[in-house]
PDB file of C-alpha atoms and ligand atoms in Angstrom:
ATOM      1  CA  UNK W   1     -13.685   8.634  -8.854  1.00 47.00           C
ATOM      2  CA  UNK W   2     -11.914  11.400 -10.739  1.00 48.00           C
ATOM      3  CA  UNK W   3     -11.620  11.401 -14.533  1.00 68.00           C
ATOM      4  CA  UNK W   4      -8.012  10.357 -15.045  1.00 87.00           C
ATOM      5  CA  UNK W   5      -7.127   7.354 -12.867  1.00 96.00           C
ATOM      6  CA  UNK W   6      -3.573   6.990 -11.608  1.00 98.00           C
ATOM      7  CA  UNK W   7      -3.942   3.211 -11.880  1.00 98.00           C
ATOM      8  CA  UNK W   8      -6.182   1.267 -14.202  1.00 98.00           C
ATOM      9  CA  UNK W   9      -6.093  -2.510 -14.205  1.00 98.00           C
ATOM     10  CA  UNK W  10      -8.081  -4.515 -16.738  1.00 98.00           C
ATOM     11  CA  UNK W  11      -8.459  -8.291 -16.909  1.00 98.00           C
ATOM     12  CA  UNK W  12      -5.314  -9.012 -14.912  1.00 98.00           C
ATOM     13  CA  UNK W  13      -4.508 -12.679 -14.329  1.00 98.00           C
ATOM     14  CA  UNK W  14      -1.405 -13.940 -12.531  1.00 98.00           C
ATOM     15  CA  UNK W  15      -0.205 -16.790 -10.387  1.00 96.00           C
ATOM     16  CA  UNK W  16       2.534 -19.169  -9.471  1.00 96.00           C
ATOM     17  CA  UNK W  17       3.750 -21.659 -12.043  1.00 90.00           C
ATOM     18  CA  UNK W  18       0.785 -22.869 -14.053  1.00 88.00           C
ATOM     19  CA  UNK W  19      -1.717 -22.053 -11.318  1.00 93.00           C
ATOM     20  CA  UNK W  20      -3.561 -18.752 -11.601  1.00 96.00           C
ATOM     21  CA  UNK W  21      -4.129 -17.165  -8.188  1.00 97.00           C
ATOM     22  CA  UNK W  22      -5.983 -14.134  -9.590  1.00 98.00           C
ATOM     23  CA  UNK W  23      -8.244 -14.166 -12.637  1.00 98.00           C
ATOM     24  CA  UNK W  24      -9.336 -11.189 -14.707  1.00 98.00           C
ATOM     25  CA  UNK W  25      -9.029  -8.594 -12.001  1.00 98.00           C
ATOM     26  CA  UNK W  26     -10.155  -5.108 -12.987  1.00 98.00           C
ATOM     27  CA  UNK W  27      -9.816  -2.095 -10.716  1.00 97.00           C
ATOM     28  CA  UNK W  28      -9.055   1.610 -10.745  1.00 98.00           C
ATOM     29  CA  UNK W  29      -7.517   4.145  -8.403  1.00 98.00           C
ATOM     30  CA  UNK W  30      -8.471   7.775  -8.973  1.00 96.00           C
ATOM     31  CA  UNK W  31      -5.924  10.573  -8.823  1.00 94.00           C
ATOM     32  CA  UNK W  32      -6.390  11.441  -5.139  1.00 91.00           C
ATOM     33  CA  UNK W  33      -8.303   8.432  -3.933  1.00 96.00           C
ATOM     34  CA  UNK W  34      -7.754   5.887  -1.260  1.00 98.00           C
ATOM     35  CA  UNK W  35      -9.026   2.596  -2.669  1.00 98.00           C
ATOM     36  CA  UNK W  36      -9.133  -0.540  -0.592  1.00 98.00           C
ATOM     37  CA  UNK W  37      -8.899  -4.122  -1.754  1.00 97.00           C
ATOM     38  CA  UNK W  38     -10.672  -6.315   0.772  1.00 95.00           C
ATOM     39  CA  UNK W  39     -11.065 -10.035   1.105  1.00 92.00           C
ATOM     40  CA  UNK W  40     -10.353 -13.082   3.202  1.00 90.00           C
ATOM     41  CA  UNK W  41      -7.014 -14.764   3.697  1.00 91.00           C
ATOM     42  CA  UNK W  42      -5.811 -16.481   0.522  1.00 94.00           C
ATOM     43  CA  UNK W  43      -8.149 -14.504  -1.760  1.00 95.00           C
ATOM     44  CA  UNK W  44      -5.349 -13.100  -3.927  1.00 97.00           C
ATOM     45  CA  UNK W  45      -4.731  -9.633  -2.470  1.00 97.00           C
ATOM     46  CA  UNK W  46      -0.970  -9.956  -2.129  1.00 97.00           C
ATOM     47  CA  UNK W  47      -0.740 -11.664  -5.519  1.00 98.00           C
ATOM     48  CA  UNK W  48      -2.535  -8.701  -7.073  1.00 98.00           C
ATOM     49  CA  UNK W  49      -0.075  -6.208  -5.574  1.00 98.00           C
ATOM     50  CA  UNK W  50       2.893  -8.361  -6.538  1.00 98.00           C
ATOM     51  CA  UNK W  51       1.690  -8.494 -10.137  1.00 98.00           C
ATOM     52  CA  UNK W  52       1.151  -4.713 -10.197  1.00 98.00           C
ATOM     53  CA  UNK W  53       4.730  -3.981  -9.139  1.00 97.00           C
ATOM     54  CA  UNK W  54       6.297  -6.595 -11.409  1.00 97.00           C
ATOM     55  CA  UNK W  55       7.374  -9.045  -8.694  1.00 96.00           C
ATOM     56  CA  UNK W  56       5.459 -11.754 -10.539  1.00 96.00           C
ATOM     57  CA  UNK W  57       4.583 -11.575 -14.197  1.00 95.00           C
ATOM     58  CA  UNK W  58       1.055 -11.168 -15.443  1.00 96.00           C
ATOM     59  CA  UNK W  59      -0.391 -14.044 -17.483  1.00 96.00           C
ATOM     60  CA  UNK W  60      -2.989 -11.756 -19.053  1.00 97.00           C
ATOM     61  CA  UNK W  61      -4.427  -8.270 -18.799  1.00 98.00           C
ATOM     62  CA  UNK W  62      -3.417  -4.653 -18.912  1.00 98.00           C
ATOM     63  CA  UNK W  63      -1.966  -2.373 -16.229  1.00 98.00           C
ATOM     64  CA  UNK W  64      -1.906   1.354 -16.873  1.00 98.00           C
ATOM     65  CA  UNK W  65      -0.121   3.717 -14.499  1.00 98.00           C
ATOM     66  CA  UNK W  66      -0.543   7.433 -15.147  1.00 97.00           C
ATOM     67  CA  UNK W  67      -1.951   6.555 -18.553  1.00 95.00           C
ATOM     68  CA  UNK W  68       0.965   4.369 -19.645  1.00 96.00           C
ATOM     69  CA  UNK W  69       1.069   0.604 -20.006  1.00 97.00           C
ATOM     70  CA  UNK W  70       3.459  -0.831 -17.416  1.00 97.00           C
ATOM     71  CA  UNK W  71       2.854  -4.552 -17.785  1.00 95.00           C
ATOM     72  CA  UNK W  72       6.248  -6.258 -17.980  1.00 94.00           C
ATOM     73  CA  UNK W  73       8.178  -3.369 -16.401  1.00 96.00           C
ATOM     74  CA  UNK W  74      10.714  -4.239 -13.715  1.00 96.00           C
ATOM     75  CA  UNK W  75       9.999  -3.446 -10.095  1.00 96.00           C
ATOM     76  CA  UNK W  76      12.941  -1.068  -9.899  1.00 94.00           C
ATOM     77  CA  UNK W  77      11.777   0.836 -12.929  1.00 95.00           C
ATOM     78  CA  UNK W  78       8.302   1.107 -11.477  1.00 97.00           C
ATOM     79  CA  UNK W  79       9.673   2.469  -8.201  1.00 96.00           C
ATOM     80  CA  UNK W  80      11.487   5.133 -10.238  1.00 94.00           C
ATOM     81  CA  UNK W  81       8.210   5.964 -11.959  1.00 96.00           C
ATOM     82  CA  UNK W  82       6.503   6.313  -8.580  1.00 96.00           C
ATOM     83  CA  UNK W  83       4.722   2.999  -8.082  1.00 98.00           C
ATOM     84  CA  UNK W  84       5.869   1.838  -4.657  1.00 97.00           C
ATOM     85  CA  UNK W  85       4.687  -1.017  -2.466  1.00 97.00           C
ATOM     86  CA  UNK W  86       4.984  -1.533   1.272  1.00 96.00           C
ATOM     87  CA  UNK W  87       5.090  -5.333   1.454  1.00 94.00           C
ATOM     88  CA  UNK W  88       3.210  -7.571   3.824  1.00 90.00           C
ATOM     89  CA  UNK W  89       5.309  -8.232   6.910  1.00 83.00           C
ATOM     90  CA  UNK W  90       7.214  -4.926   6.554  1.00 77.00           C
ATOM     91  CA  UNK W  91      10.625  -6.321   5.617  1.00 85.00           C
ATOM     92  CA  UNK W  92      12.796  -3.610   7.090  1.00 90.00           C
ATOM     93  CA  UNK W  93      16.543  -4.219   7.099  1.00 93.00           C
ATOM     94  CA  UNK W  94      16.983  -5.348  10.682  1.00 93.00           C
ATOM     95  CA  UNK W  95      20.679  -4.674  11.198  1.00 95.00           C
ATOM     96  CA  UNK W  96      20.661  -1.244   9.575  1.00 96.00           C
ATOM     97  CA  UNK W  97      19.642   1.860  11.458  1.00 97.00           C
ATOM     98  CA  UNK W  98      16.259   3.512  11.134  1.00 97.00           C
ATOM     99  CA  UNK W  99      17.807   6.428   9.270  1.00 96.00           C
ATOM    100  CA  UNK W 100      19.705   4.131   6.900  1.00 96.00           C
ATOM    101  CA  UNK W 101      16.467   2.275   6.105  1.00 96.00           C
ATOM    102  CA  UNK W 102      14.794   5.579   5.263  1.00 96.00           C
ATOM    103  CA  UNK W 103      17.715   6.726   3.132  1.00 94.00           C
ATOM    104  CA  UNK W 104      17.623   3.417   1.258  1.00 93.00           C
ATOM    105  CA  UNK W 105      14.056   4.193   0.249  1.00 92.00           C
ATOM    106  CA  UNK W 106      15.420   7.136  -1.726  1.00 91.00           C
ATOM    107  CA  UNK W 107      18.060   5.131  -3.593  1.00 85.00           C
ATOM    108  CA  UNK W 108      16.214   5.460  -6.897  1.00 82.00           C
ATOM    109  CA  UNK W 109      16.265   9.235  -6.726  1.00 80.00           C
ATOM    110  CA  UNK W 110      18.909  11.495  -8.110  1.00 78.00           C
ATOM    111  CA  UNK W 111      17.658  14.848  -6.791  1.00 82.00           C
ATOM    112  CA  UNK W 112      19.346  16.613  -3.896  1.00 82.00           C
ATOM    113  CA  UNK W 113      16.359  16.706  -1.569  1.00 88.00           C
ATOM    114  CA  UNK W 114      16.816  13.476   0.319  1.00 90.00           C
ATOM    115  CA  UNK W 115      17.760  15.135   3.598  1.00 91.00           C
ATOM    116  CA  UNK W 116      14.764  17.427   3.363  1.00 93.00           C
ATOM    117  CA  UNK W 117      12.486  14.430   2.883  1.00 94.00           C
ATOM    118  CA  UNK W 118      14.158  12.665   5.781  1.00 95.00           C
ATOM    119  CA  UNK W 119      13.147  15.625   7.935  1.00 95.00           C
ATOM    120  CA  UNK W 120       9.581  15.345   6.620  1.00 94.00           C
ATOM    121  CA  UNK W 121       9.524  11.673   7.616  1.00 95.00           C
ATOM    122  CA  UNK W 122      10.652  12.537  11.128  1.00 96.00           C
ATOM    123  CA  UNK W 123       7.820  15.037  11.313  1.00 94.00           C
ATOM    124  CA  UNK W 124       5.314  12.469  10.119  1.00 93.00           C
ATOM    125  CA  UNK W 125       6.736   9.782  12.439  1.00 94.00           C
ATOM    126  CA  UNK W 126       8.217  11.466  15.542  1.00 93.00           C
ATOM    127  CA  UNK W 127       9.017   8.068  17.058  1.00 93.00           C
ATOM    128  CA  UNK W 128      11.412   7.379  14.177  1.00 96.00           C
ATOM    129  CA  UNK W 129      13.333  10.558  14.931  1.00 96.00           C
ATOM    130  CA  UNK W 130      13.869   9.385  18.506  1.00 96.00           C
ATOM    131  CA  UNK W 131      15.011   5.993  17.283  1.00 96.00           C
ATOM    132  CA  UNK W 132      16.908   7.113  14.185  1.00 96.00           C
ATOM    133  CA  UNK W 133      20.229   5.573  15.234  1.00 97.00           C
ATOM    134  CA  UNK W 134      18.763   2.297  16.505  1.00 96.00           C
ATOM    135  CA  UNK W 135      18.924  -0.882  14.449  1.00 97.00           C
ATOM    136  CA  UNK W 136      15.551  -1.332  12.758  1.00 96.00           C
ATOM    137  CA  UNK W 137      15.307  -4.874  14.146  1.00 95.00           C
ATOM    138  CA  UNK W 138      15.050  -3.415  17.651  1.00 95.00           C
ATOM    139  CA  UNK W 139      11.857  -1.500  16.873  1.00 94.00           C
ATOM    140  CA  UNK W 140       8.429  -2.763  17.889  1.00 91.00           C
ATOM    141  CA  UNK W 141       6.102  -4.163  15.230  1.00 91.00           C
ATOM    142  CA  UNK W 142       4.192  -0.888  15.014  1.00 91.00           C
ATOM    143  CA  UNK W 143       7.379   1.146  14.711  1.00 93.00           C
ATOM    144  CA  UNK W 144       8.647  -1.174  11.980  1.00 94.00           C
ATOM    145  CA  UNK W 145       5.420  -0.656  10.077  1.00 94.00           C
ATOM    146  CA  UNK W 146       5.868   3.129  10.355  1.00 94.00           C
ATOM    147  CA  UNK W 147       9.437   2.708   9.127  1.00 96.00           C
ATOM    148  CA  UNK W 148       8.322   0.586   6.168  1.00 96.00           C
ATOM    149  CA  UNK W 149       5.784   3.254   5.186  1.00 96.00           C
ATOM    150  CA  UNK W 150       8.358   6.013   5.669  1.00 96.00           C
ATOM    151  CA  UNK W 151      10.866   4.159   3.523  1.00 96.00           C
ATOM    152  CA  UNK W 152       8.298   3.851   0.724  1.00 96.00           C
ATOM    153  CA  UNK W 153       7.484   7.570   0.978  1.00 96.00           C
ATOM    154  CA  UNK W 154      11.191   8.373   0.611  1.00 96.00           C
ATOM    155  CA  UNK W 155      10.934   7.123  -2.985  1.00 95.00           C
ATOM    156  CA  UNK W 156       8.441   9.964  -3.616  1.00 95.00           C
ATOM    157  CA  UNK W 157       5.658   7.700  -4.840  1.00 97.00           C
ATOM    158  CA  UNK W 158       2.813   8.809  -7.035  1.00 97.00           C
ATOM    159  CA  UNK W 159       0.808   5.834  -5.839  1.00 98.00           C
ATOM    160  CA  UNK W 160       1.389   3.958  -2.621  1.00 98.00           C
ATOM    161  CA  UNK W 161       0.447   0.279  -2.418  1.00 98.00           C
ATOM    162  CA  UNK W 162       0.100  -1.066   1.107  1.00 98.00           C
ATOM    163  CA  UNK W 163      -0.221  -4.743   1.945  1.00 97.00           C
ATOM    164  CA  UNK W 164      -1.997  -5.238   5.277  1.00 96.00           C
ATOM    165  CA  UNK W 165      -0.247  -2.496   7.235  1.00 95.00           C
ATOM    166  CA  UNK W 166      -2.260  -3.259  10.377  1.00 93.00           C
ATOM    167  CA  UNK W 167      -1.634  -7.007  10.411  1.00 92.00           C
ATOM    168  CA  UNK W 168      -0.517  -8.307  13.799  1.00 89.00           C
ATOM    169  CA  UNK W 169      -0.565  -4.920  15.508  1.00 91.00           C
ATOM    170  CA  UNK W 170      -2.258  -4.139  18.835  1.00 89.00           C
ATOM    171  CA  UNK W 171      -5.393  -1.956  18.529  1.00 90.00           C
ATOM    172  CA  UNK W 172      -3.657   1.244  19.639  1.00 89.00           C
ATOM    173  CA  UNK W 173      -0.956   0.770  16.999  1.00 90.00           C
ATOM    174  CA  UNK W 174      -3.546  -0.067  14.345  1.00 92.00           C
ATOM    175  CA  UNK W 175      -5.101   3.290  15.194  1.00 93.00           C
ATOM    176  CA  UNK W 176      -1.720   5.021  14.797  1.00 92.00           C
ATOM    177  CA  UNK W 177      -1.084   3.400  11.428  1.00 93.00           C
ATOM    178  CA  UNK W 178      -4.474   4.531  10.149  1.00 95.00           C
ATOM    179  CA  UNK W 179      -3.849   8.058  11.458  1.00 95.00           C
ATOM    180  CA  UNK W 180      -0.670   8.178   9.408  1.00 94.00           C
ATOM    181  CA  UNK W 181      -2.553   6.915   6.352  1.00 96.00           C
ATOM    182  CA  UNK W 182      -5.118   9.662   6.931  1.00 96.00           C
ATOM    183  CA  UNK W 183      -2.343  12.252   6.949  1.00 95.00           C
ATOM    184  CA  UNK W 184      -0.862  10.825   3.737  1.00 95.00           C
ATOM    185  CA  UNK W 185      -4.320  10.999   2.178  1.00 96.00           C
ATOM    186  CA  UNK W 186      -4.717  14.647   3.236  1.00 95.00           C
ATOM    187  CA  UNK W 187      -1.446  15.387   1.477  1.00 93.00           C
ATOM    188  CA  UNK W 188      -3.105  14.141  -1.714  1.00 95.00           C
ATOM    189  CA  UNK W 189      -1.202  10.932  -2.360  1.00 97.00           C
ATOM    190  CA  UNK W 190      -3.405   8.159  -3.780  1.00 98.00           C
ATOM    191  CA  UNK W 191      -3.295   4.815  -1.982  1.00 98.00           C
ATOM    192  CA  UNK W 192      -4.257   1.272  -2.860  1.00 98.00           C
ATOM    193  CA  UNK W 193      -4.768  -0.366   0.518  1.00 98.00           C
ATOM    194  CA  UNK W 194      -5.012  -4.113   1.027  1.00 98.00           C
ATOM    195  CA  UNK W 195      -6.599  -4.922   4.357  1.00 93.00           C
ATOM    196  CA  UNK W 196      -8.362  -7.621   6.290  1.00 86.00           C
ATOM    197  CA  UNK W 197      -9.469  -4.991   8.790  1.00 89.00           C
ATOM    198  CA  UNK W 198     -12.506  -4.140   6.699  1.00 91.00           C
ATOM    199  CA  UNK W 199     -13.998  -1.629   9.069  1.00 90.00           C
ATOM    200  CA  UNK W 200     -10.872   0.520   9.409  1.00 93.00           C
ATOM    201  CA  UNK W 201     -10.135   0.300   5.707  1.00 95.00           C
ATOM    202  CA  UNK W 202     -13.620   1.461   4.736  1.00 95.00           C
ATOM    203  CA  UNK W 203     -13.376   4.380   7.170  1.00 95.00           C
ATOM    204  CA  UNK W 204     -10.429   5.831   5.306  1.00 97.00           C
ATOM    205  CA  UNK W 205     -11.176   4.671   1.758  1.00 98.00           C
ATOM    206  CA  UNK W 206     -13.199   6.427  -0.910  1.00 98.00           C
ATOM    207  CA  UNK W 207     -13.901   3.277  -2.838  1.00 98.00           C
ATOM    208  CA  UNK W 208     -13.502  -0.453  -2.307  1.00 97.00           C
ATOM    209  CA  UNK W 209     -13.139  -3.703  -4.203  1.00 97.00           C
ATOM    210  CA  UNK W 210     -13.786  -7.117  -2.711  1.00 95.00           C
ATOM    211  CA  UNK W 211     -11.793 -10.109  -3.898  1.00 95.00           C
ATOM    212  CA  UNK W 212     -12.641 -13.740  -3.240  1.00 93.00           C
ATOM    213  CA  UNK W 213     -11.042 -16.844  -4.721  1.00 95.00           C
ATOM    214  CA  UNK W 214      -8.957 -14.705  -7.059  1.00 97.00           C
ATOM    215  CA  UNK W 215     -11.805 -12.691  -8.568  1.00 97.00           C
ATOM    216  CA  UNK W 216     -13.383  -9.341  -7.813  1.00 96.00           C
ATOM    217  CA  UNK W 217     -16.862 -10.111  -6.547  1.00 94.00           C
ATOM    218  CA  UNK W 218     -17.991  -6.663  -5.527  1.00 94.00           C
ATOM    219  CA  UNK W 219     -17.059  -2.982  -5.732  1.00 96.00           C
ATOM    220  CA  UNK W 220     -18.557   0.283  -4.668  1.00 96.00           C
ATOM    221  CA  UNK W 221     -18.094   3.570  -2.826  1.00 97.00           C
ATOM    222  CA  UNK W 222     -16.716   2.940   0.679  1.00 96.00           C
ATOM    223  CA  UNK W 223     -19.728   4.712   2.168  1.00 94.00           C
ATOM    224  CA  UNK W 224     -21.946   2.050   0.600  1.00 95.00           C
ATOM    225  CA  UNK W 225     -19.792  -0.972   1.438  1.00 94.00           C
ATOM    226  CA  UNK W 226     -19.490   0.247   5.025  1.00 91.00           C
ATOM    227  CA  UNK W 227     -23.203  -0.205   5.546  1.00 89.00           C
ATOM    228  CA  UNK W 228     -23.143  -3.787   4.351  1.00 85.00           C
ATOM    229  CA  UNK W 229     -22.994  -5.528   7.711  1.00 80.00           C
ATOM    230  CA  UNK W 230     -22.468  -8.946   6.172  1.00 78.00           C
ATOM    231  CA  UNK W 231     -19.404  -7.757   4.278  1.00 77.00           C
ATOM    232  CA  UNK W 232     -17.906  -5.964   7.253  1.00 75.00           C
ATOM    233  CA  UNK W 233     -18.461  -8.896   9.600  1.00 75.00           C
ATOM    234  CA  UNK W 234     -17.339 -11.555   7.152  1.00 71.00           C
ATOM    235  CA  UNK W 235     -13.804 -10.201   6.925  1.00 63.00           C
ATOM    236  CA  UNK W 236     -13.397  -8.360  10.182  1.00 54.00           C
ATOM    237  CA  UNK W 237      -9.861  -9.029  11.358  1.00 45.00           C
TER     238      UNK W 237
HETATM  239  N1  ADP J   1       4.610 -18.172  -3.562  1.00 88.92           N
HETATM  240  C1  ADP J   1       3.486 -18.857  -3.807  1.00 88.92           C
HETATM  241  N2  ADP J   1       3.520 -20.038  -4.487  1.00 88.92           N
HETATM  242  C2  ADP J   1       2.395 -20.720  -4.734  1.00 88.92           C
HETATM  243  N3  ADP J   1       1.160 -20.318  -4.365  1.00 88.92           N
HETATM  244  C3  ADP J   1       1.054 -19.150  -3.698  1.00 88.92           C
HETATM  245  C4  ADP J   1       2.207 -18.362  -3.388  1.00 88.92           C
HETATM  246  N4  ADP J   1       1.801 -17.260  -2.715  1.00 88.92           N
HETATM  247  C5  ADP J   1       0.463 -17.350  -2.625  1.00 88.92           C
HETATM  248  N5  ADP J   1       0.011 -18.480  -3.217  1.00 88.92           N
HETATM  249  C6  ADP J   1      -1.402 -18.904  -3.323  1.00 88.92           C
HETATM  250  O1  ADP J   1      -2.104 -17.930  -4.063  1.00 88.92           O
HETATM  251  C7  ADP J   1      -3.399 -17.703  -3.479  1.00 88.92           C
HETATM  252  C8  ADP J   1      -3.549 -16.233  -3.126  1.00 88.92           C
HETATM  253  O2  ADP J   1      -2.625 -15.898  -2.108  1.00 88.92           O
HETATM  254  P1  ADP J   1      -2.368 -14.405  -1.643  1.00 88.92           P
HETATM  255  O3  ADP J   1      -2.335 -13.522  -2.820  1.00 88.92           O
HETATM  256  O4  ADP J   1      -1.165 -14.426  -0.761  1.00 88.92           O
HETATM  257  O5  ADP J   1      -3.689 -14.117  -0.795  1.00 88.92           O
HETATM  258  P2  ADP J   1      -4.024 -12.940   0.245  1.00 88.92           P
HETATM  259  O6  ADP J   1      -2.935 -11.938   0.174  1.00 88.92           O
HETATM  260  O7  ADP J   1      -5.350 -12.429  -0.178  1.00 88.92           O
HETATM  261  O8  ADP J   1      -4.104 -13.607   1.596  1.00 88.92           O
HETATM  262  C9  ADP J   1      -3.508 -18.627  -2.286  1.00 88.92           C
HETATM  263  O9  ADP J   1      -4.208 -19.774  -2.698  1.00 88.92           O
HETATM  264  C10 ADP J   1      -2.078 -18.953  -1.963  1.00 88.92           C
HETATM  265  O10 ADP J   1      -1.980 -20.226  -1.393  1.00 88.92           O
HETATM  266 MG1   MG J   2      -1.657 -11.261   1.665  1.00 88.92          MG
END
């Protein structure tokens, strides 16, 4: 990990009503790192991401983004600051066109470079250029995932949070999603990646955390976790 983390989470607890779904989570994402958060279904991965982006409030703990405390900030404000999540299940706007979905991703920005970034997205995802005028609901699952990632990139994030981008996709499309993530990584954007596909996640990640029953039970360099057969097989999607 590099010296100055882009994200530093300490003792974060959060949940639904009076029930805590995550307890005293601590994790870091280095400035150019891909960090994965692994764990079985129901472990608290989505809850962690939701608490980070202010969709649910934290019951305890500290969240620092680029050195500043962000606990209690609104989701919209965090998007403006560059903390952007691609939610589980994609959630593209089905009746709007592919291009409109991408443009919506840039709604928080006030610079004049949206059309240039749109072009960059079409370079990163050639299939979206072909389908730019189609309603997003007519895309395949894999294409919708690409669109959801592209829409998040249109906000010009400084950290990208991804919630199970490969979930429900056929193997070839899983491969394509991870290729795109590899390209994003090469461009130097840090990523916090939630995945049940442990093997693929550890291939791309620099570092990993394992969550179970709402607590971090293990962490280490991806190269180390990758060689733990028990870990890889336990959560292999
Ligand atoms: N909206 C909700 N209301 C109440 N409990 C929830 C809600 N969403 C998730 N939970 C519970 O919180 C725990 C963690 O869920 P979640 O963060 O979605 O896990 P993961 O993303 O790792 O599969 C689970 O026990 C789940 O049942
Ligand atoms: Mg989840």
